[in-house]
PDB file of C-alpha atoms and ligand atoms in Angstrom:
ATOM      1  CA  UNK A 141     164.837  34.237 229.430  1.00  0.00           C
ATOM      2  CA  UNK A 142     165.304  38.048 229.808  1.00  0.00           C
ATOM      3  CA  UNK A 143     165.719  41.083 226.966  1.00  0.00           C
ATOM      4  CA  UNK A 144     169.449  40.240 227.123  1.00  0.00           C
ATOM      5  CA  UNK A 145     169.563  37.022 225.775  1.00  0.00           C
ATOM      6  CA  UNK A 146     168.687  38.597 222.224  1.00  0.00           C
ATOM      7  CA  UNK A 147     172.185  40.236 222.282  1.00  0.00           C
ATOM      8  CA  UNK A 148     174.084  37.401 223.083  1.00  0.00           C
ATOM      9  CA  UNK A 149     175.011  36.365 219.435  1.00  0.00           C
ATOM     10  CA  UNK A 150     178.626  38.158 219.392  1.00  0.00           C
ATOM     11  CA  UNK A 151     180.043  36.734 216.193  1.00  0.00           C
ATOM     12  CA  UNK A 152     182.716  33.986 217.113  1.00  0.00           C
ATOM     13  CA  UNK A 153     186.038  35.022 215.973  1.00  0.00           C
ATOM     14  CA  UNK A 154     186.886  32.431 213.126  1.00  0.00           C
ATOM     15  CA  UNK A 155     190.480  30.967 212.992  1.00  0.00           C
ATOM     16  CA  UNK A 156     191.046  31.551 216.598  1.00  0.00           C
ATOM     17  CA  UNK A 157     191.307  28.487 218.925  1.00  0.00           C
ATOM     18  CA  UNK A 158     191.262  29.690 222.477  1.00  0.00           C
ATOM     19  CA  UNK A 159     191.531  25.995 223.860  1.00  0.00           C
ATOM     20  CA  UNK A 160     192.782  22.992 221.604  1.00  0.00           C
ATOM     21  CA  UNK A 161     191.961  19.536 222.867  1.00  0.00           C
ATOM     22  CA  UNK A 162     193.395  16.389 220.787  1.00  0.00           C
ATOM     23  CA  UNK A 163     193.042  13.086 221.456  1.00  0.00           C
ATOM     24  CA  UNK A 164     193.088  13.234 225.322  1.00  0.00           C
ATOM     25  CA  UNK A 165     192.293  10.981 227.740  1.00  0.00           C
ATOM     26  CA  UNK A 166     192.347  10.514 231.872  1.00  0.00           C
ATOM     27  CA  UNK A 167     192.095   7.386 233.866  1.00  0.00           C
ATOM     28  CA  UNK A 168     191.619   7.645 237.683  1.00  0.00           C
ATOM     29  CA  UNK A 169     193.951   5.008 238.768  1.00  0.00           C
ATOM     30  CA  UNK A 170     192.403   1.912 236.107  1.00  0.00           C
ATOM     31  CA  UNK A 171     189.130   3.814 235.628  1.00  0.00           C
ATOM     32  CA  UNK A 172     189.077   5.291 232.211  1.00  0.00           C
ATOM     33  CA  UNK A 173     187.385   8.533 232.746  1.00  0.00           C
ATOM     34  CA  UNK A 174     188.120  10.195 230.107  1.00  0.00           C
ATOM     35  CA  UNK A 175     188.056   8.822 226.648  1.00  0.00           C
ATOM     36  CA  UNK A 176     189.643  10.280 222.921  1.00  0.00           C
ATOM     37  CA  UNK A 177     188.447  13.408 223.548  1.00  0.00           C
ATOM     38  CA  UNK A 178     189.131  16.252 221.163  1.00  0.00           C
ATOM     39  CA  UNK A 179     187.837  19.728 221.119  1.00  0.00           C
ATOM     40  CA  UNK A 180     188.600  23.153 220.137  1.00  0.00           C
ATOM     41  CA  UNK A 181     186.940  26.439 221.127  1.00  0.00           C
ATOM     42  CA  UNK A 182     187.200  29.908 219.500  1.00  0.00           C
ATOM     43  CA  UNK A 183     187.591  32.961 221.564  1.00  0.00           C
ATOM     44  CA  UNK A 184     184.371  34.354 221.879  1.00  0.00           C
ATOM     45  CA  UNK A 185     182.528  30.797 221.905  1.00  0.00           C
ATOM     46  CA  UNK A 186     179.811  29.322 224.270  1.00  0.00           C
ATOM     47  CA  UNK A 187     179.750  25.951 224.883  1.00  0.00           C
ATOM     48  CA  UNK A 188     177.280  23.932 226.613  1.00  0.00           C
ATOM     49  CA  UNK A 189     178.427  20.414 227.640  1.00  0.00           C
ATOM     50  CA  UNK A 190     175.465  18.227 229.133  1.00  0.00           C
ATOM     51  CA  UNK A 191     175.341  14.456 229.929  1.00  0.00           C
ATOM     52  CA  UNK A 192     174.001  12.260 232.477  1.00  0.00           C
ATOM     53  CA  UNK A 193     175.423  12.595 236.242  1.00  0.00           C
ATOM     54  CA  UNK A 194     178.995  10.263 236.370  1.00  0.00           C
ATOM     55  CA  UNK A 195     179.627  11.196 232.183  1.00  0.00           C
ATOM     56  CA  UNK A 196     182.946  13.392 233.363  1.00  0.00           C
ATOM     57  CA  UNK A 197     181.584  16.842 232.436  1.00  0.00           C
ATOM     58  CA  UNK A 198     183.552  17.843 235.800  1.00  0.00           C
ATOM     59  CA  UNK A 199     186.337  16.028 235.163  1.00  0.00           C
ATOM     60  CA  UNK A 200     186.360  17.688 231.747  1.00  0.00           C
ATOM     61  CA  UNK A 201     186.363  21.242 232.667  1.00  0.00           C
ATOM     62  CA  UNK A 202     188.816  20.459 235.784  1.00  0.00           C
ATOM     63  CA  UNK A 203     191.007  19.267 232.624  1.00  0.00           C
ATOM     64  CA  UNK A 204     191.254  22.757 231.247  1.00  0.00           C
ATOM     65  CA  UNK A 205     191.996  24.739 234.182  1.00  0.00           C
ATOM     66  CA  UNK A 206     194.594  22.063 235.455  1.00  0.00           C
ATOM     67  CA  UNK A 207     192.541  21.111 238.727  1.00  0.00           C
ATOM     68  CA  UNK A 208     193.219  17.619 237.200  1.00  0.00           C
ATOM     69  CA  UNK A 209     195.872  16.026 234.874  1.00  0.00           C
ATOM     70  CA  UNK A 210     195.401  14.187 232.302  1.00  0.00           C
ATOM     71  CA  UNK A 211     197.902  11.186 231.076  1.00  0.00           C
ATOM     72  CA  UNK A 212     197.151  11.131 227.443  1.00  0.00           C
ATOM     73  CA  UNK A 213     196.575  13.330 224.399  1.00  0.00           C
ATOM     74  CA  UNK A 214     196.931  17.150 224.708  1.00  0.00           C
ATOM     75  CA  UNK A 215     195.922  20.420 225.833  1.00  0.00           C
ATOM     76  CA  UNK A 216     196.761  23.719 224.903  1.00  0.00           C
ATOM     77  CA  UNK A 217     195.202  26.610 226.630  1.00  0.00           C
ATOM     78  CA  UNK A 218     195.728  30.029 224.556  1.00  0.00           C
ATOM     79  CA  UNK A 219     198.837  28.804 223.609  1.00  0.00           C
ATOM     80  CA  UNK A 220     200.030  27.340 226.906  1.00  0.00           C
ATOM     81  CA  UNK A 221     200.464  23.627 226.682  1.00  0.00           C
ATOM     82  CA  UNK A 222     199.373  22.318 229.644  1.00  0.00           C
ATOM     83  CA  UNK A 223     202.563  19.521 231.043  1.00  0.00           C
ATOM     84  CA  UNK A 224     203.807  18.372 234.352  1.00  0.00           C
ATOM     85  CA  UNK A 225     205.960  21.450 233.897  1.00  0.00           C
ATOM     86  CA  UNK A 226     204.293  23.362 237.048  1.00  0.00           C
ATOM     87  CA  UNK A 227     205.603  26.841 235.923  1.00  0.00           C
ATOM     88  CA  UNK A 228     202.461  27.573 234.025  1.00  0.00           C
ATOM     89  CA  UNK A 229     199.744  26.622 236.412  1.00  0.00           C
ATOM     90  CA  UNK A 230     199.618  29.926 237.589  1.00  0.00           C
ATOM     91  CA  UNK A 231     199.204  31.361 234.328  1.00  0.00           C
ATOM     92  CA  UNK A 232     196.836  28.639 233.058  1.00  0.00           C
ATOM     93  CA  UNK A 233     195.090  29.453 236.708  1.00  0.00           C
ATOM     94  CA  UNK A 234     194.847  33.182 236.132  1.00  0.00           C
ATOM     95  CA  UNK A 235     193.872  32.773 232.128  1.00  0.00           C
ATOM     96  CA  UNK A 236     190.929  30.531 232.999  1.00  0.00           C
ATOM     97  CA  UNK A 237     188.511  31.113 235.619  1.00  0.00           C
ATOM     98  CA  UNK A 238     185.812  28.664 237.122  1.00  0.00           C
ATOM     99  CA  UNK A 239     183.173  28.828 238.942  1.00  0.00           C
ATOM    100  CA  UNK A 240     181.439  25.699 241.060  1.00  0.00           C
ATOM    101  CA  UNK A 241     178.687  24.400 241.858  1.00  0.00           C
ATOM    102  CA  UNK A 242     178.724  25.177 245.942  1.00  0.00           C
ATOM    103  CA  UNK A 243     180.629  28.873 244.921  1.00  0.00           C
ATOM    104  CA  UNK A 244     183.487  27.629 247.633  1.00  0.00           C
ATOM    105  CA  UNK A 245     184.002  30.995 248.806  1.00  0.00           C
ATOM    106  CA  UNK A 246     185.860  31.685 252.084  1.00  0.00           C
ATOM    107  CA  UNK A 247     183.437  32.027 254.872  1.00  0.00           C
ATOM    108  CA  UNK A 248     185.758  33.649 257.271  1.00  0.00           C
ATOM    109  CA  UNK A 249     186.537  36.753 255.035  1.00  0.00           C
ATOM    110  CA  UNK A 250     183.885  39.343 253.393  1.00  0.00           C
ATOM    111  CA  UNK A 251     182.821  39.283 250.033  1.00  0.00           C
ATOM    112  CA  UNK A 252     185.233  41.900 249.216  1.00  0.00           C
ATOM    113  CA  UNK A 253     188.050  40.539 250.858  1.00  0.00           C
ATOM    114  CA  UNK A 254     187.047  36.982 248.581  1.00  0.00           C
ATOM    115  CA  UNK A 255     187.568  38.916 245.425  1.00  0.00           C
ATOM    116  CA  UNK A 256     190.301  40.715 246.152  1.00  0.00           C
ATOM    117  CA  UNK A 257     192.795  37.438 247.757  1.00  0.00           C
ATOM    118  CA  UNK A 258     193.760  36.445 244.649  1.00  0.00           C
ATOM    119  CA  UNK A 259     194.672  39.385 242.778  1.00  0.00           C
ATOM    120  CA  UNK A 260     196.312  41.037 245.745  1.00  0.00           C
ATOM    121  CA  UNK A 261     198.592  37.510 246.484  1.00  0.00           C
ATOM    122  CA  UNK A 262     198.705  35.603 243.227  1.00  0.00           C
ATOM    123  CA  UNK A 263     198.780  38.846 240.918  1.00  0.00           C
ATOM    124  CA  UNK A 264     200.703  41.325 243.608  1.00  0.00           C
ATOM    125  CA  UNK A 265     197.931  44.059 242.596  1.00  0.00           C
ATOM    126  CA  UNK A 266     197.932  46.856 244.793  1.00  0.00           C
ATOM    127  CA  UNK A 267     194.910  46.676 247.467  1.00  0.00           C
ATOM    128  CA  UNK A 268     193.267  50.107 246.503  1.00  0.00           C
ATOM    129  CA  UNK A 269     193.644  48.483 243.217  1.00  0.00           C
ATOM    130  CA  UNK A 270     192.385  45.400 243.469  1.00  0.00           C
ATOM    131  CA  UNK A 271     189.546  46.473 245.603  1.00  0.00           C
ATOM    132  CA  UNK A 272     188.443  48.805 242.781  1.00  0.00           C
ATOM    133  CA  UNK A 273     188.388  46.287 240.417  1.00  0.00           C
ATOM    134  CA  UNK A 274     186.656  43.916 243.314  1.00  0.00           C
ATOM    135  CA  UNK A 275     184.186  46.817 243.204  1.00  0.00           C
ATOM    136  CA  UNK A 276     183.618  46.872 239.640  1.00  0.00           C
ATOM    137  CA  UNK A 277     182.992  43.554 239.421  1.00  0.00           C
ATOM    138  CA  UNK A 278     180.522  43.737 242.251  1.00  0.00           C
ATOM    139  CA  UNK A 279     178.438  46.198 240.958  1.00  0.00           C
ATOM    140  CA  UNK A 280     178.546  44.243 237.298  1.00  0.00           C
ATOM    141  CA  UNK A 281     176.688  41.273 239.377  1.00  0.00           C
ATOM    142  CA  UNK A 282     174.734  43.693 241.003  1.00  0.00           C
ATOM    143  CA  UNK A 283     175.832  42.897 244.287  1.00  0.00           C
ATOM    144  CA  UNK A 284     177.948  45.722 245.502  1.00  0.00           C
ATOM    145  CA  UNK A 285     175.814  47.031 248.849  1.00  0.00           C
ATOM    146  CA  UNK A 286     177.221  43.366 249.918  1.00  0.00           C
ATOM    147  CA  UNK A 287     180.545  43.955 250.217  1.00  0.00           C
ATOM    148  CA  UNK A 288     181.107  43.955 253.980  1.00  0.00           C
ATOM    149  CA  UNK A 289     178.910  40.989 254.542  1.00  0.00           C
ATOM    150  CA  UNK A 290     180.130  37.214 255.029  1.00  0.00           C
ATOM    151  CA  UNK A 291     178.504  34.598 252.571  1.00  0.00           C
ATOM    152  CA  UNK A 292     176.472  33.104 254.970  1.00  0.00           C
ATOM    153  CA  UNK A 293     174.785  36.411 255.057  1.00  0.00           C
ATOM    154  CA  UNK A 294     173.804  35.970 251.452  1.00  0.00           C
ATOM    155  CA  UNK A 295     171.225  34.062 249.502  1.00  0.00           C
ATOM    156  CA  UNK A 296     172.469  31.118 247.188  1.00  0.00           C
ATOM    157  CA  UNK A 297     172.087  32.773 244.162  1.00  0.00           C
ATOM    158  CA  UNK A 298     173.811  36.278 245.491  1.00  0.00           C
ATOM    159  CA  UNK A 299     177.260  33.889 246.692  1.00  0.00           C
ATOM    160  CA  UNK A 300     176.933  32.237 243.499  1.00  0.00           C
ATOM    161  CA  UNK A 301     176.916  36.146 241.439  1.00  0.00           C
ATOM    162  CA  UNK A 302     180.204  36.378 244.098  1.00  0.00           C
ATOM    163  CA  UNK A 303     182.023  33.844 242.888  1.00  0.00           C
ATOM    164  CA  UNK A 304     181.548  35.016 239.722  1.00  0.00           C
ATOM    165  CA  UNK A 305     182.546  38.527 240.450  1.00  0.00           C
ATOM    166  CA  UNK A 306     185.576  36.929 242.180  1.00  0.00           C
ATOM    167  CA  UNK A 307     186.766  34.852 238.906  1.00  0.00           C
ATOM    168  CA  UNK A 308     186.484  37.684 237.097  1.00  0.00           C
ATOM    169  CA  UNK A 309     188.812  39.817 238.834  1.00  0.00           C
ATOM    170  CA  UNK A 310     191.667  37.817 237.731  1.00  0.00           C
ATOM    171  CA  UNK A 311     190.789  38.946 234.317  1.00  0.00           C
ATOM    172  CA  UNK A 312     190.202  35.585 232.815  1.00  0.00           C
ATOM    173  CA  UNK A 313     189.962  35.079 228.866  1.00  0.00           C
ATOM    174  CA  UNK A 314     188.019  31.577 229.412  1.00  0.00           C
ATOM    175  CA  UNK A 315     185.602  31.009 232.161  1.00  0.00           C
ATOM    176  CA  UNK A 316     184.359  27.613 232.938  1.00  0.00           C
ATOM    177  CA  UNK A 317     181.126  26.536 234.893  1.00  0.00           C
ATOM    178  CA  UNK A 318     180.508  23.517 236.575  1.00  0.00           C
ATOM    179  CA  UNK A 319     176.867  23.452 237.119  1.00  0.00           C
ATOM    180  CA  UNK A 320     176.463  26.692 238.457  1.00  0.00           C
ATOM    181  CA  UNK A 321     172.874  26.446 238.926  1.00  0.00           C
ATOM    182  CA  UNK A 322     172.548  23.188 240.118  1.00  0.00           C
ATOM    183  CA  UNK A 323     172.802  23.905 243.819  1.00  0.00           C
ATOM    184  CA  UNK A 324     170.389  27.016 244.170  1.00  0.00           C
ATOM    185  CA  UNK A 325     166.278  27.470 244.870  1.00  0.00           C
ATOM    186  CA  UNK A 326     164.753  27.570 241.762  1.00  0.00           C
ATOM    187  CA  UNK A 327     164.026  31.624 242.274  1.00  0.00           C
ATOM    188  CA  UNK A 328     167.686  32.358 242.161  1.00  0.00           C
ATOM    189  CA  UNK A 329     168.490  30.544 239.033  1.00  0.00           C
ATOM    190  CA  UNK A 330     167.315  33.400 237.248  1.00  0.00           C
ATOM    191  CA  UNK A 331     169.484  35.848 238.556  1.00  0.00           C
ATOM    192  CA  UNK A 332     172.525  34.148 237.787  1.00  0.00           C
ATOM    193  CA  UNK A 333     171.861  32.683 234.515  1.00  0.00           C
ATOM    194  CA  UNK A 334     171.351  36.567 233.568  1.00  0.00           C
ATOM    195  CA  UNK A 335     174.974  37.402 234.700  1.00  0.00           C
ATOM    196  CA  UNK A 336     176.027  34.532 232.971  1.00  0.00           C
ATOM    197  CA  UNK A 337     173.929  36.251 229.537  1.00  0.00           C
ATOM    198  CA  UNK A 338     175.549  39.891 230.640  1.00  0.00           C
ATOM    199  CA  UNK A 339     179.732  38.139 230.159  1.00  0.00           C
ATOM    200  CA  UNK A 340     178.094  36.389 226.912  1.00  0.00           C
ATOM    201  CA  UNK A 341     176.977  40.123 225.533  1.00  0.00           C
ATOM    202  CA  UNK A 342     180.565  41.024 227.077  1.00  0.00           C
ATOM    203  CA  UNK A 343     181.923  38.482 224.637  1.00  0.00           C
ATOM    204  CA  UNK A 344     183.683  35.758 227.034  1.00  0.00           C
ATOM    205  CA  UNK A 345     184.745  32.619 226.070  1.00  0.00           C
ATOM    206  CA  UNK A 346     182.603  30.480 228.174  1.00  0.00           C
ATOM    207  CA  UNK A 347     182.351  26.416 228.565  1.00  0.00           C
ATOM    208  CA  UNK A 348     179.087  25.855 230.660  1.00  0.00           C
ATOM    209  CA  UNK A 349     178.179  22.807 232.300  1.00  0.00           C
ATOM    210  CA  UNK A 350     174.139  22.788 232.682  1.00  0.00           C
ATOM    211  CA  UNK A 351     171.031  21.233 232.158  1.00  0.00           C
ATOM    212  CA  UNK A 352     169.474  24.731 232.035  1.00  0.00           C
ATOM    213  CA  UNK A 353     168.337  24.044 228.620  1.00  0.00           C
ATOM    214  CA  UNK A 354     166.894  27.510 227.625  1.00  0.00           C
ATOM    215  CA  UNK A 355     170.038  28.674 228.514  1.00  0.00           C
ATOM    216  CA  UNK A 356     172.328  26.336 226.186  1.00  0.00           C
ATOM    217  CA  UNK A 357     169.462  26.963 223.515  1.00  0.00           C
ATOM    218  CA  UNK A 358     169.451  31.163 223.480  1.00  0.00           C
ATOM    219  CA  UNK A 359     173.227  31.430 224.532  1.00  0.00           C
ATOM    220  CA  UNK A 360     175.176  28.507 223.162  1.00  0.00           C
ATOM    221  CA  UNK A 361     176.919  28.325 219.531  1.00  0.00           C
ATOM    222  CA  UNK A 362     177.440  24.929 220.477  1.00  0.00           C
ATOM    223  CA  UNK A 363     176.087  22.229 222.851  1.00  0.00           C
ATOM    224  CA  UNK A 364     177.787  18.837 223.366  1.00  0.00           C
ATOM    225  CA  UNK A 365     176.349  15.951 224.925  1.00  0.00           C
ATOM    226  CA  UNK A 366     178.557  13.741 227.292  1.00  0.00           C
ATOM    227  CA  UNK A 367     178.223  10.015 228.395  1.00  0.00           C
ATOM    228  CA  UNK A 368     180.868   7.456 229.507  1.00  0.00           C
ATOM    229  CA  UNK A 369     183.852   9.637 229.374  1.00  0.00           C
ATOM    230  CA  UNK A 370     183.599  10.916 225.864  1.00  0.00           C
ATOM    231  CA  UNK A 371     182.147  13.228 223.620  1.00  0.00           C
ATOM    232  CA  UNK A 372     178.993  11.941 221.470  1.00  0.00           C
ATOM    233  CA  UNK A 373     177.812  14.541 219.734  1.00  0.00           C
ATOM    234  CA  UNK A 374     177.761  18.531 219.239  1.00  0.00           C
ATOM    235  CA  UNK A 375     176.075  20.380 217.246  1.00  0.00           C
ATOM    236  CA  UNK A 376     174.343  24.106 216.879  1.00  0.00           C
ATOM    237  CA  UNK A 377     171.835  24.451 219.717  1.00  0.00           C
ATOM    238  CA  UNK A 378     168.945  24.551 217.319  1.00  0.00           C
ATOM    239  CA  UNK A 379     170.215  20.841 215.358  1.00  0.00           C
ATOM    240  CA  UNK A 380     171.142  19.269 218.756  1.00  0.00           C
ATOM    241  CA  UNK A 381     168.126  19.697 220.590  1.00  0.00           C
ATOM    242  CA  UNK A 382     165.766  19.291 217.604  1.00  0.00           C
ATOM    243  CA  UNK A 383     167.757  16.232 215.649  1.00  0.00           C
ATOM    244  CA  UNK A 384     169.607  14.577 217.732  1.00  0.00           C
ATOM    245  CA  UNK A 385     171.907  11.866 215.880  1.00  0.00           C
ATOM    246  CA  UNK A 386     172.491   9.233 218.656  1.00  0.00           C
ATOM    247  CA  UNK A 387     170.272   7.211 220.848  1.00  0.00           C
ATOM    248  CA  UNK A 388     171.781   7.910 223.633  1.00  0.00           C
ATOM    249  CA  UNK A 389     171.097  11.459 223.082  1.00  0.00           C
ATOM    250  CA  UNK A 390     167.863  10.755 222.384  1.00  0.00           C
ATOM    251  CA  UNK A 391     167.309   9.074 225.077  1.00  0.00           C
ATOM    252  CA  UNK A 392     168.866  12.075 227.868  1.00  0.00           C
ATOM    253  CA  UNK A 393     166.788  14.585 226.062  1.00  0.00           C
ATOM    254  CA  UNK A 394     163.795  12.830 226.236  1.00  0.00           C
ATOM    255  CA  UNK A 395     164.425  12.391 230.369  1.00  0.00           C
ATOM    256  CA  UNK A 396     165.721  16.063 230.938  1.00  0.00           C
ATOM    257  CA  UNK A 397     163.202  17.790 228.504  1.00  0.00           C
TER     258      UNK A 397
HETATM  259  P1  ADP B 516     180.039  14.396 235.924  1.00  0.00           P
HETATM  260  O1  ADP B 516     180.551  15.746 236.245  1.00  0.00           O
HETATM  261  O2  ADP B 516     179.648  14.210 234.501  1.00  0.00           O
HETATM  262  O3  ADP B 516     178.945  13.973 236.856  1.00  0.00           O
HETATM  263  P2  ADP B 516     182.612  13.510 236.907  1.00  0.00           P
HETATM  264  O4  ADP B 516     183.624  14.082 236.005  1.00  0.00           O
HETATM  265  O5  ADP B 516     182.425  14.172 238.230  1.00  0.00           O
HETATM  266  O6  ADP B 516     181.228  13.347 236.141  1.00  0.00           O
HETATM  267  O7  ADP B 516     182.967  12.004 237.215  1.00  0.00           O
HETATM  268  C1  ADP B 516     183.166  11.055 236.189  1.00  0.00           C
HETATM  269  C2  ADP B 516     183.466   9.712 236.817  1.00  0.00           C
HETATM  270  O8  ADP B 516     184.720   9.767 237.476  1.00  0.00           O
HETATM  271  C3  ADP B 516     182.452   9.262 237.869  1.00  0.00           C
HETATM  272  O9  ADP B 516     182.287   7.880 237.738  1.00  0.00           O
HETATM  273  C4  ADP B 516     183.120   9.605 239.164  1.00  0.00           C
HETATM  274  O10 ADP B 516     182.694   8.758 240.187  1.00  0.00           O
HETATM  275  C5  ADP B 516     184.576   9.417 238.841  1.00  0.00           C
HETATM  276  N1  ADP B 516     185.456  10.313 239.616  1.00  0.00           N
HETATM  277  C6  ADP B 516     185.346  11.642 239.717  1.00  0.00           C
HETATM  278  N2  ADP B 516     186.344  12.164 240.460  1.00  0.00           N
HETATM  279  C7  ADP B 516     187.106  11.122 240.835  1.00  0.00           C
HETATM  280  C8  ADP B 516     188.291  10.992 241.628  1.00  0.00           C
HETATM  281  N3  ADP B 516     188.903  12.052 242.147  1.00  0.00           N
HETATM  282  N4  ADP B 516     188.785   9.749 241.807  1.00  0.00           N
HETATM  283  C9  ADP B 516     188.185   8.664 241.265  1.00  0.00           C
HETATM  284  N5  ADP B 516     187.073   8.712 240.503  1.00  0.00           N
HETATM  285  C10 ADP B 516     186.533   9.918 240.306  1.00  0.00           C
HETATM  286 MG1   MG B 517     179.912  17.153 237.625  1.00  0.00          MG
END
């Protein structure tokens, strides 16, 4: 891991639940997906959920962000409850940004014109504004002599530093990753991971879903471990990966590590 990933220790505001989960669950059609799940996160937190492949890490994060709904328990999202009431999903949208596993950026427009769609139709931003900003954001991934190319001009590790740029030009306070690494050449995990340690310095709230264990171990306060649809444990990088309390923990770590 690079010089940066000594900085990433912003203190975690206390008393100051971005996201509140209680007692939620999902069920896709009978299948119980999701099961009792509760969780909160401070503003400022990192969170590294792990678990085998089928667990509902994805399902999880989709949760948050409203991709999917869930029929039981309840969510709150800095203060935003999340309901069948559709009025907020563009808020909850615009509050929490994700990125994927296969970036899903438009591969008919530029890179510029991807991060600058949203905020120019969803947020009405000016387009000298919001191409600015797309700028900014650009050069913060490093990326900004790209601008006028397509994706499938770019390496799998530069779209994926894209669609981060592009999240963050909504101005998120929470950004969630679904496996962000997990699709790209081993060479370009790197890269990305470090953007991911440069919006940790930044202080974002951040739920990450990876098996990029130095990550979760130098940029975590917390990393939870998934399987059959609910949480089994979390605990302080340094306590989860070294004393792991249930077998079934035990038993990942010892296939991923
Ligand atoms: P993970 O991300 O941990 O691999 P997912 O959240 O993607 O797990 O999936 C959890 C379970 O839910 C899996 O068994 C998967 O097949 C199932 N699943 C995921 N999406 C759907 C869906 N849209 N409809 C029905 N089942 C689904
Ligand atoms: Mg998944």
């Amino acid at each position: 891991m690079n010089e940066n990933t000594q900085t990433a220790n912003i203190e975690v505001e206390q008393n100051s639940d971005i996201i509140q989960i209680t007692d939620m669950h999902k069920w896709y059609g009978d299948f119980h997906v999701l099961k009792n799940i509760t969780l909160q996160v401070k503003k400022q937190e990192r969170i590294v959920i792990c678990g085998p492949s089928g667990s509902g890490k994805s399902t999880l994060i989709r949760c948050i962000n409203r991709l999917e709904e869930h029929q039981k328990g309840k969510i709150v999202v800095d203060g935003i409850e999340l309901t069948n009431d559709l009025k907020n999903i563009e808020k909850i949208r615009a509050e929490v940004g994700m990125v994927f596993q296969h970036f899903n950026l438009f591969p008919h427009l530029t890179i510029l014109d991807n991060l600058t769609l949203g905020p120019i139709w969803v947020r009405k931003t000016p387009r000298a504004e919001a191409e600015d900003t797309a700028m900014y954001y650009l050069e913060k991934v490093r990326i900004a002599e790209q601008a006028k190319k397509y994706p499938g001009q770019l390496s799998g590790g530069q779209q994926q530093r894209v669609a981060i740029a592009r999240s963050l030009c909504m101005k998120p306070n929470v950004m969630l990753f679904d496996e962000p690494t997990s699709a790209l050449d081993p060479e370009m995990v790197k890269e990305v991971l470090d953007v991911m340690i440069s919006l940790a310095n930044d202080g974002m709230t951040m739920i990450v879903v990876s098996h990029e264990m130095g990550f979760a171990r130098s940029v975590a306060h917390r990393v939870l471990f998934m399987d059959y649809g609910e949480i089994v444990e979390g605990n302080t990088p340094q306590a989860f990966f070294d004393n792991p309390q249930h077998d079934r923990t035990k038993l990942f770590l010892s296939q991923i590590l």
